[in-house]
Short mmCIF file of C-alpha atoms in Angstrom, two decimals:
data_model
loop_
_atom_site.label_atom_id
_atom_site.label_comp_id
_atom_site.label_asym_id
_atom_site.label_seq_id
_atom_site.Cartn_x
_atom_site.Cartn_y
_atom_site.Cartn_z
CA UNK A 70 219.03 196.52 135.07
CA UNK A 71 220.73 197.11 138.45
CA UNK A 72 218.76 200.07 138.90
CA UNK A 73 215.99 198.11 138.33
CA UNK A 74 216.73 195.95 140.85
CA UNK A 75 217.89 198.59 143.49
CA UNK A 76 214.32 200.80 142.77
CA UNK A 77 212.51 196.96 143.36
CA UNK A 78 214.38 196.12 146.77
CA UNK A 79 213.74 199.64 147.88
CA UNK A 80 209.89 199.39 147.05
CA UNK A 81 209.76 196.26 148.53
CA UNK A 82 211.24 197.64 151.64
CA UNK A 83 208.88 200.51 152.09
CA UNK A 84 205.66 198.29 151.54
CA UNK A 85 207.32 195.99 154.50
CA UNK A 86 207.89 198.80 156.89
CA UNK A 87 204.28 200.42 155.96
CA UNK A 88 202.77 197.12 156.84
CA UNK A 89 204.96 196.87 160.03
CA UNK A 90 202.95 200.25 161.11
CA UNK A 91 199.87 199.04 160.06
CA UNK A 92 197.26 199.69 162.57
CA UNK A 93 196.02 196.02 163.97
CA UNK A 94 197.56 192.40 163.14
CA UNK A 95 196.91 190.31 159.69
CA UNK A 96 195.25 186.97 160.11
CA UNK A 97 194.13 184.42 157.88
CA UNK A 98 190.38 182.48 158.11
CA UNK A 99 189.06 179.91 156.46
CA UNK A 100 185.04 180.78 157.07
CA UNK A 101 183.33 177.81 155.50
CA UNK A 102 185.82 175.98 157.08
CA UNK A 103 184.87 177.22 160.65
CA UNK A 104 181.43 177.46 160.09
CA UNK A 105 181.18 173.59 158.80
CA UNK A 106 183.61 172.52 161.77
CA UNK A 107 181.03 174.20 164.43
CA UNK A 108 178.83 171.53 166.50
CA UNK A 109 175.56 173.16 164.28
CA UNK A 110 176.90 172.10 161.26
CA UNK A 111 178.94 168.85 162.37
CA UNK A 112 175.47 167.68 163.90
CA UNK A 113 173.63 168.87 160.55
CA UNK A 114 176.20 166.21 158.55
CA UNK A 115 175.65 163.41 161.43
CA UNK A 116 171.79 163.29 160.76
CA UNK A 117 172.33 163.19 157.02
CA UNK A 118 174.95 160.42 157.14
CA UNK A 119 172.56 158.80 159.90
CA UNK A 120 169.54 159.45 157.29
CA UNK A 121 167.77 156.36 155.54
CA UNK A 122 168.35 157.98 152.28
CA UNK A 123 171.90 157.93 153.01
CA UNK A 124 172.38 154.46 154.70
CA UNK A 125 170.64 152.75 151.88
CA UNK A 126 173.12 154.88 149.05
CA UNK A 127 176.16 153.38 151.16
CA UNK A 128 174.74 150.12 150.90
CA UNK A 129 174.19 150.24 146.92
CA UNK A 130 177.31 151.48 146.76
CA UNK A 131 179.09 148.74 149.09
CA UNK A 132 177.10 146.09 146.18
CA UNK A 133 178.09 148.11 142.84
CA UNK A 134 182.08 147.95 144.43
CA UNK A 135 181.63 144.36 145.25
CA UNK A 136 180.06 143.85 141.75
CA UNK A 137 183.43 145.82 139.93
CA UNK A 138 185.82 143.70 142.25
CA UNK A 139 184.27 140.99 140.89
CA UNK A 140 184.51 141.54 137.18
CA UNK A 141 187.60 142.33 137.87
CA UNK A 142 188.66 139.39 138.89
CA UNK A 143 186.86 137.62 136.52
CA UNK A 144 188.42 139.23 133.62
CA UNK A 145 191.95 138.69 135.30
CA UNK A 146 191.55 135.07 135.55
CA UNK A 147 189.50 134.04 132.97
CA UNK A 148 189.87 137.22 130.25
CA UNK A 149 191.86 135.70 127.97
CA UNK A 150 189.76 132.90 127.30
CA UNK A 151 186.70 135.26 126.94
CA UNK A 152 184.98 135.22 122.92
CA UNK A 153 184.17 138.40 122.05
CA UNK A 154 180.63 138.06 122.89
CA UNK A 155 181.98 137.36 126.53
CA UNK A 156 184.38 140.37 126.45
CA UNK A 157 180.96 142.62 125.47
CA UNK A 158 178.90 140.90 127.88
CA UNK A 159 181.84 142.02 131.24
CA UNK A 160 182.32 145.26 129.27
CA UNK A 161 178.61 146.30 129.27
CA UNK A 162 178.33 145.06 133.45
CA UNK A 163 181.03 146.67 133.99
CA UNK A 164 180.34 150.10 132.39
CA UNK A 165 176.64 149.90 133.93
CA UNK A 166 178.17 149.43 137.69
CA UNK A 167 180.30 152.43 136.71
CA UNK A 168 177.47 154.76 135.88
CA UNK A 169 175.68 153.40 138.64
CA UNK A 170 178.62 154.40 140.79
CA UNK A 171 179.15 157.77 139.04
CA UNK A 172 175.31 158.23 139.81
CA UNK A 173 175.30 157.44 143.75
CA UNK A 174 178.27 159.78 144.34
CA UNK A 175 176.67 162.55 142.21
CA UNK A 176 173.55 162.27 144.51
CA UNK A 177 175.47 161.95 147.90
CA UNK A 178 177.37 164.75 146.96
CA UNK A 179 174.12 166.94 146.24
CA UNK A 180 172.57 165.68 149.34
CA UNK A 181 175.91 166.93 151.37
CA UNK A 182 175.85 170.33 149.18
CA UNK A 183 171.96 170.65 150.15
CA UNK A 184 173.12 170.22 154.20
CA UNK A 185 175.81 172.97 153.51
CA UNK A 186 173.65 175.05 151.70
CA UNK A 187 170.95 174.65 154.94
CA UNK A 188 173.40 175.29 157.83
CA UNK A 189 174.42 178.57 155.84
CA UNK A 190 170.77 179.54 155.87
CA UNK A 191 170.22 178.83 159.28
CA UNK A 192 173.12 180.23 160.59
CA UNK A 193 172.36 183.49 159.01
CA UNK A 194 174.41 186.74 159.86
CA UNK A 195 175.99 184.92 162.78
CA UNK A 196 179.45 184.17 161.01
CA UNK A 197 179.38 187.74 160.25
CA UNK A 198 178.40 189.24 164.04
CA UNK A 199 180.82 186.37 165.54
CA UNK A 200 183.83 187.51 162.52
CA UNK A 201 183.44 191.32 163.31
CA UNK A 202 183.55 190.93 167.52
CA UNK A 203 186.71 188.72 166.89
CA UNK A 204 188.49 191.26 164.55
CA UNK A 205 187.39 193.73 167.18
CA UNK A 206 188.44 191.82 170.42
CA UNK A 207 191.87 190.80 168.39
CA UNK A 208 192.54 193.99 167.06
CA UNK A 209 193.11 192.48 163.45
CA UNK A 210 193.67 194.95 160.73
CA UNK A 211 193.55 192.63 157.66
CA UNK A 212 191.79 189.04 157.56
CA UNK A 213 193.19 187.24 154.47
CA UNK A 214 191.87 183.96 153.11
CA UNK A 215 193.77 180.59 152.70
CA UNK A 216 194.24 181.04 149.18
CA UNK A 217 195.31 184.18 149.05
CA UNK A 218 198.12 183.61 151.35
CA UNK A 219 201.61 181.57 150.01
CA UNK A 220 202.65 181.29 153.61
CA UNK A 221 201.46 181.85 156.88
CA UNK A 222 202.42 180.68 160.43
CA UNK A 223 200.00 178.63 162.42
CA UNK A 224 199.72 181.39 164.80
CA UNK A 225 197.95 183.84 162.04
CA UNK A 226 195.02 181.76 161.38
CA UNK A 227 191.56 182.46 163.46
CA UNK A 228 189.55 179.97 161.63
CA UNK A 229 189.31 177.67 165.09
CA UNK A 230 188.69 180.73 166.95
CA UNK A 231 186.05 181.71 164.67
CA UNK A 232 184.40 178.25 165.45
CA UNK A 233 184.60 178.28 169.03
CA UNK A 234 182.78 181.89 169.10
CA UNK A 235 179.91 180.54 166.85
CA UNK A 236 179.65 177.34 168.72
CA UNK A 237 179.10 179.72 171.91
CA UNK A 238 176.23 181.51 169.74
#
């Protein structure tokens, strides 16, 4: 066992001083997070929020929360009075305003997938060309991603540098 141990601290050891040598620096990115924080992509997300489409889902949604609220407080002051025809009658309102719910957010969240999907298409090979002259102009050796990474200083991650070179694009 303690040769075990010894043989593991002395691997260990070697694979720290080989990365020490390592040609270039190790940084971690976060692409879709650059890409959706440039001004391209930020204005993309304004004009869908800003849409019609989109104004009138907020608005439906605003009424179905109002509508739950309400039930809510219906069945908390007067519940316990309620026949069981009642209790059906708030049960089926309130699992309709649910689905109705479930439904608006399922939509809004295919509208904002359908943006994302767009400003990846327009954007093209740009996150690539703007990624490769920053590993070039850094001199980075190894560009990990968030989740690959248990910890990393502040100072390793290029994700805002990434979106300030595609915002210049």
């Amino acid at each position: 066992m303690k040769k075990l141990l010894i043989g593991l601290v002395a691997a260990s050891c070697c694979m720290v001083s080989a990365l020490s040598f390592a040609e270039g620096r190790i940084a971690v990115l976060d692409a879709q997070g650059a890409i959706m924080r440039t001004e391209f992509a930020l204005n993309k997300f304004k004009e869908l929020n800003e849409s019609a489409e989109i104004v009138e889902m907020r608005a439906k949604l605003e009424r179905v929360q109002s509508e739950l609220k309400k039930i809510a407080e219906e069945a908390e002051k007067d519940g316990l009075t309620w026949d069981d025809a009642k209790k059906a009658e708030m049960a089926k309102r309130q699992e309709t305003q649910l689905a109705e719910r479930k439904h608006l957010a399922e939509r809004f969240q295919a509208e904002q997938v359908a943006v994302q999907q767009t400003i990846m298409r327009e954007l093209g090979e740009k996150p690539n060309t703007a990624l490769k002259e920053l590993i070039k102009l850094e001199g980075i050796g190894l560009v990990l991603s968030p989740q690959a990474v248990i910890h990393a200083d502040t100072s390793f991650d290029i994700t805002a540098k990434l979106t300030e070179r595609l915002n210049k694009m």
